[in-house]
Short mmCIF file of C-alpha atoms in Angstrom, two decimals:
data_model
loop_
_atom_site.label_atom_id
_atom_site.label_comp_id
_atom_site.label_asym_id
_atom_site.label_seq_id
_atom_site.Cartn_x
_atom_site.Cartn_y
_atom_site.Cartn_z
CA MET A 15 34.63 -40.20 -6.43
CA GLN A 16 31.45 -38.39 -7.68
CA PRO A 17 31.78 -34.92 -9.01
CA ARG A 18 30.84 -32.27 -6.79
CA THR A 19 27.08 -30.59 -7.81
CA PRO A 20 27.35 -26.92 -8.57
CA ARG A 21 25.77 -24.69 -5.87
CA ALA A 22 22.64 -23.08 -6.85
CA GLY A 23 22.32 -19.21 -7.34
CA ARG A 24 25.04 -18.58 -9.40
CA THR A 25 24.48 -18.36 -13.56
CA GLY A 26 22.03 -19.64 -15.64
CA ARG A 27 18.56 -20.32 -15.89
CA PRO A 28 18.40 -22.29 -12.13
CA PRO A 29 19.18 -18.96 -10.07
CA ARG A 30 16.37 -17.13 -12.31
CA LEU A 31 13.96 -19.96 -11.17
CA ALA A 32 15.18 -20.12 -7.88
CA ARG A 33 14.24 -16.26 -7.31
CA GLU A 34 10.82 -16.68 -9.21
CA ALA A 35 10.19 -19.13 -6.70
CA ILE A 36 11.52 -17.05 -3.63
CA LEU A 37 9.24 -14.12 -4.59
CA SER A 38 6.33 -16.08 -5.06
CA ALA A 39 6.88 -17.73 -1.58
CA ALA A 40 7.57 -14.22 -0.09
CA GLN A 41 4.18 -12.72 -1.98
CA ARG A 42 2.00 -15.73 -0.19
CA ILE A 43 3.32 -14.68 3.03
CA LEU A 44 2.59 -11.04 2.50
CA ASP A 45 -0.93 -11.81 1.22
CA GLU A 46 -1.63 -14.02 4.07
CA GLU A 47 0.20 -12.96 7.05
CA GLY A 48 1.14 -9.08 6.35
CA ALA A 49 4.65 -7.49 5.76
CA GLU A 50 5.46 -7.50 9.72
CA ASN A 51 5.68 -11.18 9.61
CA LEU A 52 7.74 -11.47 6.38
CA SER A 53 11.51 -12.49 7.52
CA MET A 54 13.97 -14.54 5.96
CA ARG A 55 13.53 -17.07 8.73
CA ARG A 56 9.83 -17.02 7.99
CA LEU A 57 10.57 -17.18 4.30
CA ALA A 58 12.99 -20.29 4.43
CA LYS A 59 10.51 -22.16 6.51
CA GLU A 60 7.82 -21.61 4.15
CA MET A 61 10.32 -22.89 1.44
CA SER A 62 11.76 -25.59 3.27
CA SER A 63 15.15 -24.30 3.42
CA THR A 64 17.53 -22.25 5.36
CA PRO A 65 18.13 -18.58 5.56
CA MET A 66 21.79 -18.66 4.30
CA ALA A 67 20.54 -20.74 1.08
CA LEU A 68 18.11 -17.78 0.39
CA TYR A 69 21.21 -15.31 0.84
CA HIS A 70 22.27 -16.72 -2.45
CA TYR A 71 19.36 -14.79 -4.16
CA VAL A 72 18.62 -11.89 -2.79
CA ARG A 73 20.67 -9.90 -0.19
CA ASP A 74 18.16 -9.30 2.57
CA LYS A 75 14.69 -8.55 3.25
CA ASP A 76 14.56 -4.94 2.17
CA GLU A 77 15.66 -5.92 -1.28
CA LEU A 78 13.35 -8.89 -1.45
CA LEU A 79 10.59 -6.03 -0.75
CA LEU A 80 12.10 -3.89 -3.68
CA LEU A 81 11.60 -6.77 -6.08
CA LEU A 82 8.45 -7.48 -5.21
CA LEU A 83 7.33 -3.76 -5.42
CA GLU A 84 8.63 -3.37 -8.98
CA GLU A 85 7.34 -6.47 -9.93
CA HIS A 86 3.51 -5.03 -8.78
CA ALA A 87 4.10 -1.78 -10.28
CA ALA A 88 5.76 -2.86 -13.45
CA LYS A 89 2.42 -4.73 -13.65
CA PHE A 90 0.01 -1.60 -13.30
CA PRO A 91 -0.94 -0.21 -16.69
CA ARG A 92 -0.33 3.52 -16.96
CA PRO A 93 -3.58 5.22 -18.04
CA ASP A 94 -3.86 8.02 -20.52
CA LEU A 95 -3.96 11.24 -18.31
CA PRO A 96 -5.97 14.36 -18.95
CA ALA A 97 -3.90 17.37 -20.31
CA GLU A 98 -5.79 20.16 -17.98
CA PRO A 99 -3.65 20.47 -14.81
CA ARG A 100 -6.15 20.12 -12.40
CA ALA A 101 -7.57 17.26 -13.78
CA ARG A 102 -4.13 15.53 -14.21
CA LEU A 103 -3.65 16.21 -10.77
CA LEU A 104 -6.67 14.49 -9.51
CA ALA A 105 -6.47 11.46 -12.03
CA SER A 106 -2.54 11.02 -10.89
CA ALA A 107 -3.69 10.97 -7.07
CA GLN A 108 -6.68 8.59 -8.05
CA VAL A 109 -3.65 6.36 -9.48
CA LEU A 110 -1.85 6.37 -6.48
CA HIS A 111 -4.50 4.98 -4.72
CA ASP A 112 -5.72 2.23 -7.48
CA ILE A 113 -2.14 0.93 -7.67
CA LEU A 114 -2.43 0.35 -3.90
CA VAL A 115 -5.81 -0.69 -2.95
CA ASP A 116 -5.73 -4.30 -3.53
CA CYS A 117 -2.33 -4.93 -1.83
CA PRO A 118 -2.44 -4.19 1.72
CA TRP A 119 1.26 -5.20 2.10
CA ILE A 120 2.21 -2.52 -0.18
CA VAL A 121 1.00 0.02 1.96
CA GLU A 122 2.81 -1.32 4.95
CA VAL A 123 6.09 -1.09 3.43
CA VAL A 124 5.87 2.07 1.76
CA ALA A 125 4.63 4.11 4.48
CA SER A 126 7.98 3.77 6.21
CA ASP A 127 8.98 5.98 3.53
CA ASP A 128 11.93 4.12 3.09
CA LEU A 129 11.47 1.69 0.29
CA PHE A 130 9.87 2.60 -3.08
CA ALA A 131 9.34 1.23 -6.75
CA VAL A 132 11.18 3.17 -9.23
CA SER A 133 8.61 1.42 -11.70
CA ALA A 134 5.69 3.66 -9.72
CA MET A 135 7.57 6.80 -9.61
CA TRP A 136 5.76 8.08 -12.59
CA ILE A 137 3.06 8.72 -10.74
CA VAL A 138 4.96 11.09 -8.26
CA GLU A 139 6.23 13.12 -11.33
CA ASN A 140 3.10 13.46 -12.85
CA ILE A 141 1.29 14.89 -9.51
CA LEU A 142 4.44 16.92 -9.25
CA ASP A 143 4.07 18.43 -12.68
CA ALA A 144 0.19 19.00 -12.50
CA ALA A 145 0.74 20.65 -9.21
CA ILE A 146 3.28 23.11 -10.75
CA GLU A 147 0.96 23.47 -13.78
CA CYS A 148 -1.50 24.62 -11.27
CA GLY A 149 0.35 27.19 -10.08
CA MET A 150 2.53 26.11 -7.18
CA SER A 151 5.96 26.35 -6.57
CA PRO A 152 8.15 23.15 -6.78
CA GLU A 153 8.43 22.90 -3.05
CA ASP A 154 4.82 23.32 -2.65
CA ALA A 155 4.07 20.71 -5.41
CA VAL A 156 6.12 18.52 -3.15
CA TYR A 157 3.87 19.37 -0.23
CA ALA A 158 1.10 18.84 -2.08
CA TYR A 159 2.03 15.10 -3.07
CA ARG A 160 2.88 14.86 0.53
CA VAL A 161 -0.78 15.42 1.36
CA ILE A 162 -2.14 13.30 -1.01
CA TRP A 163 -0.01 10.62 0.08
CA TYR A 164 -0.88 10.80 3.56
CA TYR A 165 -4.53 11.08 2.98
CA THR A 166 -4.40 7.89 0.39
CA ALA A 167 -1.92 5.84 3.03
CA GLY A 168 -4.20 6.82 6.19
CA GLU A 169 -7.49 5.93 4.59
CA LEU A 170 -6.40 2.50 3.28
CA THR A 171 -4.61 1.64 6.57
CA VAL A 172 -7.40 2.45 8.19
CA ARG A 173 -9.71 -0.04 5.65
CA PHE A 174 -7.39 -2.56 5.73
CA ASN A 175 -6.95 -2.93 9.58
CA ARG A 176 -10.59 -2.58 9.85
CA GLU A 177 -11.12 -5.80 7.19
CA ARG A 178 -8.40 -7.49 8.91
CA ARG A 179 -9.68 -7.52 12.48
CA HIS A 180 -13.28 -7.75 11.63
CA ALA A 181 -12.63 -10.85 9.60
CA HIS A 182 -11.51 -12.74 12.68
CA LEU A 183 -14.20 -11.30 15.44
CA ASP A 184 -16.85 -13.37 16.79
CA ARG A 185 -19.07 -10.39 17.78
CA PRO A 186 -20.07 -7.32 16.46
CA PRO A 187 -17.47 -4.64 16.45
CA HIS A 188 -17.64 -2.21 19.55
CA ARG A 189 -17.62 0.67 17.48
CA ASP A 190 -21.01 -0.19 15.81
CA GLN A 191 -22.72 -0.73 19.43
CA ILE A 192 -22.94 3.35 19.57
CA THR A 193 -26.91 2.74 20.06
CA GLY A 194 -25.98 2.33 23.86
CA LEU A 195 -24.89 5.90 24.39
CA ASP A 196 -26.44 8.30 26.64
CA PRO A 197 -28.96 10.54 24.45
CA GLU A 198 -28.45 13.48 26.59
CA GLU A 199 -25.15 13.49 26.46
CA PHE A 200 -24.56 12.54 22.78
CA PRO A 201 -27.47 13.54 21.03
CA LEU A 202 -26.17 13.86 17.25
CA LEU A 203 -24.25 10.14 17.70
CA THR A 204 -27.34 8.61 19.14
CA MET A 205 -29.26 9.83 16.38
CA LEU A 206 -26.98 8.45 13.76
CA GLY A 207 -26.22 5.28 15.88
CA ALA A 208 -28.24 2.97 13.82
CA ARG A 209 -26.44 4.16 10.64
CA TRP A 210 -23.31 4.63 12.10
CA SER A 211 -21.65 1.29 10.73
CA GLU A 212 -22.91 1.91 7.33
CA LEU A 213 -21.98 5.61 7.04
CA THR A 214 -18.60 5.16 8.63
CA THR A 215 -17.54 2.18 6.22
CA ARG A 216 -18.41 3.68 2.90
CA ASP A 217 -15.87 4.06 0.18
CA THR A 218 -15.49 8.00 0.25
CA HIS A 219 -12.41 7.82 -1.25
CA ARG A 220 -12.63 9.86 -4.38
CA ARG A 221 -14.98 12.46 -2.73
CA GLY A 222 -12.02 13.01 0.25
CA LEU A 223 -9.53 13.24 -2.53
CA GLU A 224 -11.46 15.75 -4.38
CA ALA A 225 -11.85 17.99 -1.40
CA VAL A 226 -8.04 17.45 -0.37
CA VAL A 227 -7.07 18.48 -4.11
CA ALA A 228 -9.54 21.51 -3.68
CA GLY A 229 -8.05 22.69 -0.48
CA LEU A 230 -4.74 22.61 -1.88
CA LEU A 231 -5.55 24.32 -5.19
CA ASP A 232 -7.46 26.94 -3.01
CA GLN A 233 -4.00 27.64 -1.19
CA THR A 234 -2.40 28.74 -4.38
CA THR A 235 -4.76 31.61 -5.20
#
C-alpha cells in the first residue's frame, strides 16, 4: 500500500512557496483586470486549482488583499521628511500619492475605507503629527487627513478610469469633442475647446495638493 502524500499547506517550506505563488497569481489578476475581478474562484482558475485548495493558505479574499497591500507598502522606502511641520505635512501627503500612483488596484481596495496596510500607517501618523504641530487639534488633524485622502484617491481614481477606458476606445473620447458646442451658449468652453483635452489631462496633483494643504491651514488661523 502506497503511503499517503501529506497535504500541502500545513508546515515547512512548501506552504510558504505555495503562498508566494498565490500572491503572485493574484497580483497578475489585479494588474491586468482590476480588484473587482479578483475572486477566489477566478484565482483558482488562474492557478489551475480549486477555491477549496487555496483556503489552506489564505482565509478569504480580504486576507489575500491585506497580504498584497502589506507586501506593496513594505517595499516603499521611507523618505526623510522635513522637520518644519507645514513642509512635513505636504511631504507626507505627497508620499501618500506616490505609494498609490503606480498601483490602480490599491486605490480600488483602500477607497472602501475597510482594508489598510499597517506598513503604510506611518504616512498617516506623520500627516496627523504635522497637522497638530501646525496648530490643529487632534480632531481637526484627522479631518485634514481625510480631506487629503479624498483628494488623492479621487484624483487617482479619475486618472486610472480615464486611462483604462481610453486604452480600449477606437474613436476619440466624447469629452474631447468639445469644439462642437454652440459658441453663443458656451463661449468660454468654445474658446478653450481646442486645448480642452490637454488642459484637463495634465498632471496637476502637486498644485492641487498645495492648494488643499494651504486651505486646511488657513482654517486654523
